[in-house]
Amino acid sequence: MNRARRLWERVPAPVVDIVLVAAAAVDIRANLWDDTTLGIALATLGCAALAFRRRFPLGVFLLTLPIALTQPVAVAPLVALFTLAERSRNRTLLAVCVAVTAVANSIPWPLAGLTEVGRTMTLVAFVYGLATAAAPVLIAQLLQTHRDLARRLFEIEEAREHERALHAQAALARERAQLAREMHDVVSHQVSLIAVRAGALQVAAKDADAKEAAHTIRSLSVTTLDELRTMVTLLRASGGNTTGLTPQPTLADLAKLVESSGTHVELSGELPPAVGTPAQRALYRTVQEALTNVRKHAPGARAWAELWQDGDDVGVTVTNTAPTRPSLSLPGSQHGLVGLRERADILHGTLEAGPTEEGGYRVRLRIPLNAD
């Protein structure tokens, strides 16, 4: 059925109109009762009007209505009625048109024969005409409903495709933001350490080649940090604010982080094993970012990292003294602290960061014990 319907839809509209006009003309030629000049003229006008049924469905129906008076079942009025029902949503209008068609089919023509037919046969003819006229209307309304449902299903499918596209974009945004955070937390930590070590080597080395190599390493590290900052900015701009948390690193990696930090750091305090993995990672990243900032902005400073528990909350406080020598001109854009605050917000915690009265700096993270 669907295949036949698709084939029918491929037929050009003018061809369909010509076929219908020809069919109506043949029907009238075979069944026309009124062969007077007026009857033939009205029948011809009704058949020709079918060519314009798509543009003026109601007008064409009215022009074909006289044909219903001269034939018991006429093709032209039924085709016009079908077209009108297919394009109109006015049920009252359609009901009136069906009733008018049934009346036209039941009235004897010429009217002089009305008394000869009798009321009973007229009523039977009316019921028969009513059923005949209602059939194309019901079929047309069914096709109209089918088109509406098909259009609605298409719209729903489009909405679903749009929703899937938005979901994919959101997932991509989360991955970009996560990548930006990891790049800053991990790569920046290591590259800044390289820059600090290279700067120290440049100062301490006595060989000219060693000094030049250390200067090159430090310059490349600074350039890498600057490019990394630009890349992180781009990723965060397209990645939104929401990111997921992955299982590692954990608090077990803090000691190794402190040892490789390139700064004199004292780690103290313990936390219960019940601390959730996301919370452990947030604590780790806070210490990592704070030590990175100490190396970049407070050379020669001492630092203390203290893990603590306060009721149902856990946290870490990283404090450093004032720098003892000028800081290196390493690029920075505060992305680290922004990322730490986002982590804290995701875990329903708080992050405080600011200078101390002694000229140092303090970073303090507080999050729920079972934050996830």
mmCIF file of C-alpha atoms in Angstrom:
data_model
loop_
_atom_site.group_PDB
_atom_site.id
_atom_site.type_symbol
_atom_site.label_atom_id
_atom_site.label_comp_id
_atom_site.label_asym_id
_atom_site.label_seq_id
_atom_site.Cartn_x
_atom_site.Cartn_y
_atom_site.Cartn_z
ATOM 1 C CA MET A 1 0.000 0.000 0.000
ATOM 2 C CA ASN A 2 2.771 2.414 0.882
ATOM 3 C CA ARG A 3 4.561 1.562 -2.353
ATOM 4 C CA ALA A 4 1.435 2.255 -4.394
ATOM 5 C CA ARG A 5 0.944 5.522 -2.521
ATOM 6 C CA ARG A 6 4.525 6.599 -3.256
ATOM 7 C CA LEU A 7 4.065 5.770 -6.937
ATOM 8 C CA TRP A 8 0.841 7.775 -7.016
ATOM 9 C CA GLU A 9 2.566 10.780 -5.411
ATOM 10 C CA ARG A 10 5.184 10.734 -8.167
ATOM 11 C CA VAL A 11 2.541 11.345 -10.854
ATOM 12 C CA PRO A 12 2.563 15.057 -11.846
ATOM 13 C CA ALA A 13 -0.462 17.026 -10.628
ATOM 14 C CA PRO A 14 -1.487 18.249 -14.135
ATOM 15 C CA VAL A 15 -1.611 14.660 -15.358
ATOM 16 C CA VAL A 16 -3.880 13.703 -12.452
ATOM 17 C CA ASP A 17 -6.172 16.657 -13.153
ATOM 18 C CA ILE A 18 -6.429 15.773 -16.846
ATOM 19 C CA VAL A 19 -7.277 12.162 -16.018
ATOM 20 C CA LEU A 20 -9.976 13.248 -13.550
ATOM 21 C CA VAL A 21 -11.510 15.721 -16.010
ATOM 22 C CA ALA A 22 -11.585 13.017 -18.678
ATOM 23 C CA ALA A 23 -13.131 10.491 -16.282
ATOM 24 C CA ALA A 24 -15.806 12.980 -15.223
ATOM 25 C CA ALA A 25 -16.563 13.753 -18.875
ATOM 26 C CA VAL A 26 -16.942 10.059 -19.734
ATOM 27 C CA ASP A 27 -19.147 9.569 -16.681
ATOM 28 C CA ILE A 28 -21.412 12.446 -17.714
ATOM 29 C CA ARG A 29 -21.520 11.288 -21.347
ATOM 30 C CA ALA A 30 -22.704 7.865 -20.229
ATOM 31 C CA ASN A 31 -25.135 8.829 -17.440
ATOM 32 C CA LEU A 32 -26.375 12.368 -18.088
ATOM 33 C CA TRP A 33 -30.163 12.585 -17.826
ATOM 34 C CA ASP A 34 -30.573 16.228 -18.792
ATOM 35 C CA ASP A 35 -29.361 16.542 -22.392
ATOM 36 C CA THR A 36 -30.716 20.026 -22.828
ATOM 37 C CA THR A 37 -28.438 22.905 -23.700
ATOM 38 C CA LEU A 38 -28.474 24.162 -20.098
ATOM 39 C CA GLY A 39 -27.815 20.693 -18.683
ATOM 40 C CA ILE A 40 -24.891 20.063 -21.019
ATOM 41 C CA ALA A 41 -23.467 23.526 -20.324
ATOM 42 C CA LEU A 42 -23.597 23.030 -16.527
ATOM 43 C CA ALA A 43 -22.067 19.551 -16.854
ATOM 44 C CA THR A 44 -19.270 20.864 -19.078
ATOM 45 C CA LEU A 45 -18.571 23.721 -16.659
ATOM 46 C CA GLY A 46 -18.422 21.300 -13.729
ATOM 47 C CA CYS A 47 -16.002 18.961 -15.497
ATOM 48 C CA ALA A 48 -13.721 21.805 -16.612
ATOM 49 C CA ALA A 49 -13.718 23.242 -13.101
ATOM 50 C CA LEU A 50 -12.009 20.098 -11.803
ATOM 51 C CA ALA A 51 -8.763 21.364 -13.310
ATOM 52 C CA PHE A 52 -8.793 24.156 -10.677
ATOM 53 C CA ARG A 53 -9.868 22.021 -7.680
ATOM 54 C CA ARG A 54 -6.532 22.401 -5.876
ATOM 55 C CA ARG A 55 -6.640 26.203 -5.827
ATOM 56 C CA PHE A 56 -10.388 26.751 -5.349
ATOM 57 C CA PRO A 57 -11.785 23.576 -3.743
ATOM 58 C CA LEU A 58 -15.006 25.118 -2.401
ATOM 59 C CA GLY A 59 -15.781 27.013 -5.604
ATOM 60 C CA VAL A 60 -15.165 23.931 -7.735
ATOM 61 C CA PHE A 61 -17.460 21.892 -5.487
ATOM 62 C CA LEU A 62 -20.252 24.428 -5.959
ATOM 63 C CA LEU A 63 -19.767 24.375 -9.750
ATOM 64 C CA THR A 64 -19.980 20.564 -9.852
ATOM 65 C CA LEU A 65 -23.031 20.424 -7.603
ATOM 66 C CA PRO A 66 -25.582 20.812 -10.473
ATOM 67 C CA ILE A 67 -24.213 17.582 -11.976
ATOM 68 C CA ALA A 68 -25.434 15.729 -8.868
ATOM 69 C CA LEU A 69 -28.985 16.706 -9.813
ATOM 70 C CA THR A 70 -28.771 14.926 -13.152
ATOM 71 C CA GLN A 71 -27.009 11.705 -12.087
ATOM 72 C CA PRO A 72 -27.491 9.310 -9.173
ATOM 73 C CA VAL A 73 -23.725 8.975 -8.611
ATOM 74 C CA ALA A 74 -21.591 11.578 -10.388
ATOM 75 C CA VAL A 75 -17.787 11.480 -10.453
ATOM 76 C CA ALA A 76 -17.241 15.247 -10.640
ATOM 77 C CA PRO A 77 -19.038 16.233 -7.377
ATOM 78 C CA LEU A 78 -17.416 13.380 -5.468
ATOM 79 C CA VAL A 79 -13.934 14.350 -6.678
ATOM 80 C CA ALA A 80 -14.565 17.988 -5.756
ATOM 81 C CA LEU A 81 -15.901 16.938 -2.359
ATOM 82 C CA PHE A 82 -12.835 14.743 -1.764
ATOM 83 C CA THR A 83 -10.490 17.626 -2.625
ATOM 84 C CA LEU A 84 -12.354 20.008 -0.344
ATOM 85 C CA ALA A 85 -12.260 17.532 2.565
ATOM 86 C CA GLU A 86 -8.573 16.864 2.004
ATOM 87 C CA ARG A 87 -7.685 20.533 2.330
ATOM 88 C CA SER A 88 -10.231 21.838 4.834
ATOM 89 C CA ARG A 89 -10.342 21.331 8.597
ATOM 90 C CA ASN A 90 -13.762 22.916 8.972
ATOM 91 C CA ARG A 91 -15.899 19.916 9.965
ATOM 92 C CA THR A 92 -19.104 21.974 9.922
ATOM 93 C CA LEU A 93 -18.495 23.061 6.333
ATOM 94 C CA LEU A 94 -17.779 19.489 5.284
ATOM 95 C CA ALA A 95 -20.962 18.225 6.959
ATOM 96 C CA VAL A 96 -23.023 20.860 5.150
ATOM 97 C CA CYS A 97 -21.409 19.947 1.817
ATOM 98 C CA VAL A 98 -22.168 16.248 2.376
ATOM 99 C CA ALA A 99 -25.779 17.057 3.216
ATOM 100 C CA VAL A 100 -26.145 19.326 0.179
ATOM 101 C CA THR A 101 -24.693 16.646 -2.088
ATOM 102 C CA ALA A 102 -27.073 14.053 -0.645
ATOM 103 C CA VAL A 103 -30.028 16.393 -1.199
ATOM 104 C CA ALA A 104 -28.952 17.065 -4.791
ATOM 105 C CA ASN A 105 -28.626 13.321 -5.445
ATOM 106 C CA SER A 106 -32.066 12.572 -3.956
ATOM 107 C CA ILE A 107 -34.072 15.276 -5.752
ATOM 108 C CA PRO A 108 -35.596 13.915 -8.988
ATOM 109 C CA TRP A 109 -34.619 15.810 -12.101
ATOM 110 C CA PRO A 110 -36.491 17.427 -13.672
ATOM 111 C CA LEU A 111 -38.404 18.638 -10.652
ATOM 112 C CA ALA A 112 -41.710 17.767 -12.333
ATOM 113 C CA GLY A 113 -41.090 14.130 -11.489
ATOM 114 C CA LEU A 114 -40.890 14.751 -7.740
ATOM 115 C CA THR A 115 -44.532 13.705 -7.178
ATOM 116 C CA GLU A 116 -44.099 10.565 -9.221
ATOM 117 C CA VAL A 117 -41.115 9.262 -7.194
ATOM 118 C CA GLY A 118 -42.763 9.604 -3.806
ATOM 119 C CA ARG A 119 -41.456 10.492 -0.379
ATOM 120 C CA THR A 120 -40.261 6.997 0.484
ATOM 121 C CA MET A 121 -38.012 6.648 -2.546
ATOM 122 C CA THR A 122 -36.805 10.213 -2.067
ATOM 123 C CA LEU A 123 -35.803 9.390 1.516
ATOM 124 C CA VAL A 124 -34.070 6.198 0.380
ATOM 125 C CA ALA A 125 -32.244 8.137 -2.292
ATOM 126 C CA PHE A 126 -31.235 10.753 0.303
ATOM 127 C CA VAL A 127 -29.780 8.119 2.657
ATOM 128 C CA TYR A 128 -27.978 6.485 -0.239
ATOM 129 C CA GLY A 129 -26.643 9.842 -1.414
ATOM 130 C CA LEU A 130 -25.604 10.734 2.132
ATOM 131 C CA ALA A 131 -23.541 7.551 2.423
ATOM 132 C CA THR A 132 -22.066 8.070 -1.040
ATOM 133 C CA ALA A 133 -21.074 11.681 -0.291
ATOM 134 C CA ALA A 134 -19.682 10.840 3.146
ATOM 135 C CA ALA A 135 -17.301 8.199 1.775
ATOM 136 C CA PRO A 136 -14.854 10.554 -0.028
ATOM 137 C CA VAL A 137 -14.972 12.971 2.901
ATOM 138 C CA LEU A 138 -14.009 10.260 5.381
ATOM 139 C CA ILE A 139 -11.243 8.979 3.122
ATOM 140 C CA ALA A 140 -9.891 12.498 2.624
ATOM 141 C CA GLN A 141 -9.963 13.200 6.359
ATOM 142 C CA LEU A 142 -8.135 9.941 6.969
ATOM 143 C CA LEU A 143 -5.415 10.967 4.512
ATOM 144 C CA GLN A 144 -5.233 14.393 6.137
ATOM 145 C CA THR A 145 -4.780 12.806 9.565
ATOM 146 C CA HIS A 146 -2.138 10.489 8.143
ATOM 147 C CA ARG A 147 -0.188 13.451 6.782
ATOM 148 C CA ASP A 148 -0.488 15.266 10.106
ATOM 149 C CA LEU A 149 0.821 12.248 11.981
ATOM 150 C CA ALA A 150 3.668 11.779 9.519
ATOM 151 C CA ARG A 151 4.615 15.441 9.875
ATOM 152 C CA ARG A 152 4.410 15.203 13.651
ATOM 153 C CA LEU A 153 6.591 12.096 13.688
ATOM 154 C CA PHE A 154 9.104 13.870 11.476
ATOM 155 C CA GLU A 155 9.159 16.823 13.874
ATOM 156 C CA ILE A 156 9.621 14.489 16.830
ATOM 157 C CA GLU A 157 12.493 12.756 15.073
ATOM 158 C CA GLU A 158 14.078 16.113 14.289
ATOM 159 C CA ALA A 159 13.714 17.118 17.937
ATOM 160 C CA ARG A 160 15.340 13.871 19.007
ATOM 161 C CA GLU A 161 18.204 14.382 16.573
ATOM 162 C CA HIS A 162 18.648 17.899 17.921
ATOM 163 C CA GLU A 163 18.587 16.562 21.479
ATOM 164 C CA ARG A 164 21.176 13.919 20.617
ATOM 165 C CA ALA A 165 23.357 16.579 19.010
ATOM 166 C CA LEU A 166 23.073 18.771 22.114
ATOM 167 C CA HIS A 167 23.917 15.800 24.330
ATOM 168 C CA ALA A 168 26.982 15.037 22.205
ATOM 169 C CA GLN A 169 28.048 18.682 22.378
ATOM 170 C CA ALA A 170 27.592 18.697 26.141
ATOM 171 C CA ALA A 171 29.673 15.528 26.467
ATOM 172 C CA LEU A 172 32.352 17.065 24.254
ATOM 173 C CA ALA A 173 32.283 20.232 26.339
ATOM 174 C CA ARG A 174 32.756 18.227 29.527
ATOM 175 C CA GLU A 175 35.677 16.360 27.995
ATOM 176 C CA ARG A 176 37.252 19.608 26.832
ATOM 177 C CA ALA A 177 36.920 21.174 30.259
ATOM 178 C CA GLN A 178 38.313 18.037 31.877
ATOM 179 C CA LEU A 179 41.217 18.039 29.433
ATOM 180 C CA ALA A 180 41.880 21.703 30.154
ATOM 181 C CA ARG A 181 41.936 21.047 33.875
ATOM 182 C CA GLU A 182 44.239 18.038 33.540
ATOM 183 C CA MET A 183 46.595 19.934 31.240
ATOM 184 C CA HIS A 184 46.867 22.743 33.735
ATOM 185 C CA ASP A 185 47.121 20.546 36.825
ATOM 186 C CA VAL A 186 49.617 18.031 35.438
ATOM 187 C CA VAL A 187 51.554 19.591 32.566
ATOM 188 C CA SER A 188 51.861 23.032 34.115
ATOM 189 C CA HIS A 189 53.098 21.465 37.340
ATOM 190 C CA GLN A 190 55.859 19.582 35.591
ATOM 191 C CA VAL A 191 56.885 22.313 33.146
ATOM 192 C CA SER A 192 57.084 24.972 35.841
ATOM 193 C CA LEU A 193 59.302 22.622 37.850
ATOM 194 C CA ILE A 194 61.565 22.266 34.823
ATOM 195 C CA ALA A 195 61.706 26.040 34.455
ATOM 196 C CA VAL A 196 62.622 26.503 38.122
ATOM 197 C CA ARG A 197 65.339 23.839 37.981
ATOM 198 C CA ALA A 198 66.707 25.300 34.744
ATOM 199 C CA GLY A 199 66.801 28.784 36.296
ATOM 200 C CA ALA A 200 68.688 27.470 39.306
ATOM 201 C CA LEU A 201 71.122 25.630 37.038
ATOM 202 C CA GLN A 202 71.690 28.764 34.981
ATOM 203 C CA VAL A 203 72.668 30.687 38.099
ATOM 204 C CA ALA A 204 74.848 27.949 39.620
ATOM 205 C CA ALA A 205 76.588 26.660 36.475
ATOM 206 C CA LYS A 206 80.098 27.956 35.768
ATOM 207 C CA ASP A 207 80.517 26.494 32.308
ATOM 208 C CA ALA A 208 79.303 28.796 29.512
ATOM 209 C CA ASP A 209 77.767 25.953 27.532
ATOM 210 C CA ALA A 210 75.921 24.701 30.612
ATOM 211 C CA LYS A 211 74.611 28.204 31.262
ATOM 212 C CA GLU A 212 73.443 28.488 27.649
ATOM 213 C CA ALA A 213 71.747 25.086 27.794
ATOM 214 C CA ALA A 214 70.016 25.991 31.065
ATOM 215 C CA HIS A 215 68.906 29.315 29.576
ATOM 216 C CA THR A 216 67.503 27.515 26.522
ATOM 217 C CA ILE A 217 65.646 25.006 28.681
ATOM 218 C CA ARG A 218 64.189 27.766 30.820
ATOM 219 C CA SER A 219 63.142 29.803 27.752
ATOM 220 C CA LEU A 220 61.472 26.780 26.177
ATOM 221 C CA SER A 221 59.696 26.027 29.450
ATOM 222 C CA VAL A 222 58.380 29.576 29.686
ATOM 223 C CA THR A 223 57.197 29.440 26.068
ATOM 224 C CA THR A 224 55.529 26.089 26.692
ATOM 225 C CA LEU A 225 53.721 27.437 29.735
ATOM 226 C CA ASP A 226 52.503 30.433 27.745
ATOM 227 C CA GLU A 227 51.220 28.218 24.909
ATOM 228 C CA LEU A 228 49.651 25.895 27.454
ATOM 229 C CA ARG A 229 47.830 28.833 29.039
ATOM 230 C CA THR A 230 46.410 29.839 25.629
ATOM 231 C CA MET A 231 45.306 26.285 24.917
ATOM 232 C CA VAL A 232 43.670 25.932 28.315
ATOM 233 C CA THR A 233 41.828 29.220 27.749
ATOM 234 C CA LEU A 234 40.446 27.960 24.448
ATOM 235 C CA LEU A 235 39.428 24.597 25.878
ATOM 236 C CA ARG A 236 37.738 26.125 28.898
ATOM 237 C CA ALA A 237 35.911 28.657 26.714
ATOM 238 C CA SER A 238 34.312 25.835 24.693
ATOM 239 C CA GLY A 239 34.082 23.346 27.506
ATOM 240 C CA GLY A 240 31.686 24.990 29.952
ATOM 241 C CA ASN A 241 31.971 24.781 33.710
ATOM 242 C CA THR A 242 30.883 21.225 34.484
ATOM 243 C CA THR A 243 33.443 18.437 34.415
ATOM 244 C CA GLY A 244 33.667 14.954 35.694
ATOM 245 C CA LEU A 245 36.138 13.647 38.226
ATOM 246 C CA THR A 246 38.270 10.596 37.563
ATOM 247 C CA PRO A 247 39.585 8.175 40.199
ATOM 248 C CA GLN A 248 43.201 9.260 40.420
ATOM 249 C CA PRO A 249 45.429 10.618 41.814
ATOM 250 C CA THR A 250 44.623 10.056 45.506
ATOM 251 C CA LEU A 251 46.003 11.099 48.890
ATOM 252 C CA ALA A 252 48.478 8.232 48.708
ATOM 253 C CA ASP A 253 50.304 10.195 46.005
ATOM 254 C CA LEU A 254 50.731 13.339 48.103
ATOM 255 C CA ALA A 255 54.071 12.340 49.600
ATOM 256 C CA LYS A 256 55.555 11.752 46.153
ATOM 257 C CA LEU A 257 54.156 15.089 44.984
ATOM 258 C CA VAL A 258 55.759 16.936 47.896
ATOM 259 C CA GLU A 259 59.123 15.235 47.349
ATOM 260 C CA SER A 260 59.235 16.194 43.687
ATOM 261 C CA SER A 261 57.886 19.716 44.122
ATOM 262 C CA GLY A 262 61.278 21.464 44.135
ATOM 263 C CA THR A 263 60.207 23.395 47.247
ATOM 264 C CA HIS A 264 60.905 22.840 50.907
ATOM 265 C CA VAL A 265 57.504 21.527 52.027
ATOM 266 C CA GLU A 266 56.382 19.920 55.275
ATOM 267 C CA LEU A 267 53.372 17.592 54.957
ATOM 268 C CA SER A 268 51.389 16.899 58.113
ATOM 269 C CA GLY A 269 48.062 15.528 59.212
ATOM 270 C CA GLU A 270 46.079 12.437 58.306
ATOM 271 C CA LEU A 271 42.617 11.798 56.972
ATOM 272 C CA PRO A 272 40.351 8.801 57.569
ATOM 273 C CA PRO A 273 40.128 6.072 54.894
ATOM 274 C CA ALA A 274 36.447 6.961 54.389
ATOM 275 C CA VAL A 275 37.347 10.042 52.322
ATOM 276 C CA GLY A 276 35.767 9.598 48.892
ATOM 277 C CA THR A 277 37.857 9.331 45.755
ATOM 278 C CA PRO A 278 36.630 12.630 44.236
ATOM 279 C CA ALA A 279 37.412 14.386 47.506
ATOM 280 C CA GLN A 280 40.888 12.840 47.581
ATOM 281 C CA ARG A 281 41.539 14.056 44.108
ATOM 282 C CA ALA A 282 40.378 17.582 44.942
ATOM 283 C CA LEU A 283 42.713 17.635 47.959
ATOM 284 C CA TYR A 284 45.602 16.415 45.820
ATOM 285 C CA ARG A 285 45.001 18.995 43.106
ATOM 286 C CA THR A 286 44.795 21.776 45.693
ATOM 287 C CA VAL A 287 48.198 20.886 47.110
ATOM 288 C CA GLN A 288 49.623 20.522 43.597
ATOM 289 C CA GLU A 289 48.355 23.908 42.448
ATOM 290 C CA ALA A 290 49.459 25.650 45.649
ATOM 291 C CA LEU A 291 53.001 24.246 45.365
ATOM 292 C CA THR A 292 53.144 25.200 41.694
ATOM 293 C CA ASN A 293 52.265 28.776 42.626
ATOM 294 C CA VAL A 294 54.912 28.754 45.362
ATOM 295 C CA ARG A 295 57.578 27.769 42.845
ATOM 296 C CA LYS A 296 56.435 30.360 40.335
ATOM 297 C CA HIS A 297 55.736 33.332 42.579
ATOM 298 C CA ALA A 298 57.649 32.729 45.846
ATOM 299 C CA PRO A 299 61.128 31.350 45.095
ATOM 300 C CA GLY A 300 62.989 30.254 48.205
ATOM 301 C CA ALA A 301 59.864 30.227 50.362
ATOM 302 C CA ARG A 302 59.039 27.445 52.784
ATOM 303 C CA ALA A 303 55.629 25.796 52.648
ATOM 304 C CA TRP A 304 53.420 23.710 54.913
ATOM 305 C CA ALA A 305 50.647 21.410 53.726
ATOM 306 C CA GLU A 306 48.296 20.303 56.502
ATOM 307 C CA LEU A 307 45.528 17.753 56.091
ATOM 308 C CA TRP A 308 42.752 18.125 58.668
ATOM 309 C CA GLN A 309 39.283 16.969 59.607
ATOM 310 C CA ASP A 310 36.600 19.131 61.178
ATOM 311 C CA GLY A 311 33.469 17.146 62.002
ATOM 312 C CA ASP A 312 31.933 15.921 58.747
ATOM 313 C CA ASP A 313 34.316 18.066 56.696
ATOM 314 C CA VAL A 314 37.871 17.446 55.608
ATOM 315 C CA GLY A 315 40.343 19.790 54.028
ATOM 316 C CA VAL A 316 43.880 20.879 53.398
ATOM 317 C CA THR A 317 45.678 24.134 54.107
ATOM 318 C CA VAL A 318 48.792 25.056 52.170
ATOM 319 C CA THR A 319 50.704 28.048 53.526
ATOM 320 C CA ASN A 320 54.007 29.503 52.338
ATOM 321 C CA THR A 321 56.291 32.204 53.629
ATOM 322 C CA ALA A 322 57.347 35.285 51.732
ATOM 323 C CA PRO A 323 59.803 34.730 48.857
ATOM 324 C CA THR A 324 63.510 35.094 49.595
ATOM 325 C CA ARG A 325 64.547 35.937 46.029
ATOM 326 C CA PRO A 326 62.943 37.560 42.980
ATOM 327 C CA SER A 327 60.362 35.403 41.265
ATOM 328 C CA LEU A 328 60.771 34.112 37.736
ATOM 329 C CA SER A 329 58.748 35.741 34.985
ATOM 330 C CA LEU A 330 56.595 32.691 34.309
ATOM 331 C CA PRO A 331 53.219 33.173 32.607
ATOM 332 C CA GLY A 332 50.077 32.709 34.634
ATOM 333 C CA SER A 333 46.360 33.359 34.186
ATOM 334 C CA GLN A 334 44.728 32.243 37.470
ATOM 335 C CA HIS A 335 43.211 29.192 35.742
ATOM 336 C CA GLY A 336 44.499 27.013 38.569
ATOM 337 C CA LEU A 337 42.559 28.795 41.297
ATOM 338 C CA VAL A 338 39.491 28.970 39.053
ATOM 339 C CA GLY A 339 39.664 25.226 38.545
ATOM 340 C CA LEU A 340 40.105 24.623 42.273
ATOM 341 C CA ARG A 341 37.043 26.715 43.090
ATOM 342 C CA GLU A 342 35.055 24.789 40.507
ATOM 343 C CA ARG A 343 36.121 21.511 42.080
ATOM 344 C CA ALA A 344 35.099 22.819 45.469
ATOM 345 C CA ASP A 345 31.706 23.950 44.176
ATOM 346 C CA ILE A 346 31.066 20.596 42.500
ATOM 347 C CA LEU A 347 31.796 18.829 45.791
ATOM 348 C CA HIS A 348 29.720 21.353 47.811
ATOM 349 C CA GLY A 349 32.810 22.742 49.466
ATOM 350 C CA THR A 350 34.664 26.054 49.678
ATOM 351 C CA LEU A 351 38.077 27.329 48.668
ATOM 352 C CA GLU A 352 39.795 30.291 50.280
ATOM 353 C CA ALA A 353 42.968 31.797 48.860
ATOM 354 C CA GLY A 354 44.787 34.997 49.760
ATOM 355 C CA PRO A 355 47.943 36.581 51.179
ATOM 356 C CA THR A 356 48.954 36.248 54.809
ATOM 357 C CA GLU A 357 49.985 39.024 57.194
ATOM 358 C CA GLU A 358 53.592 37.827 57.028
ATOM 359 C CA GLY A 359 53.797 38.340 53.269
ATOM 360 C CA GLY A 360 53.160 34.751 52.277
ATOM 361 C CA TYR A 361 50.116 33.075 50.794
ATOM 362 C CA ARG A 362 47.522 30.603 52.039
ATOM 363 C CA VAL A 363 45.180 28.238 50.171
ATOM 364 C CA ARG A 364 42.513 26.434 52.198
ATOM 365 C CA LEU A 365 40.076 23.837 50.856
ATOM 366 C CA ARG A 366 37.098 22.522 52.843
ATOM 367 C CA ILE A 367 34.845 19.760 51.451
ATOM 368 C CA PRO A 368 32.427 17.198 52.928
ATOM 369 C CA LEU A 369 33.984 13.911 54.034
ATOM 370 C CA ASN A 370 31.833 11.837 51.676
ATOM 371 C CA ALA A 371 31.775 14.289 48.788
ATOM 372 C CA ASP A 372 31.144 12.638 45.452
#
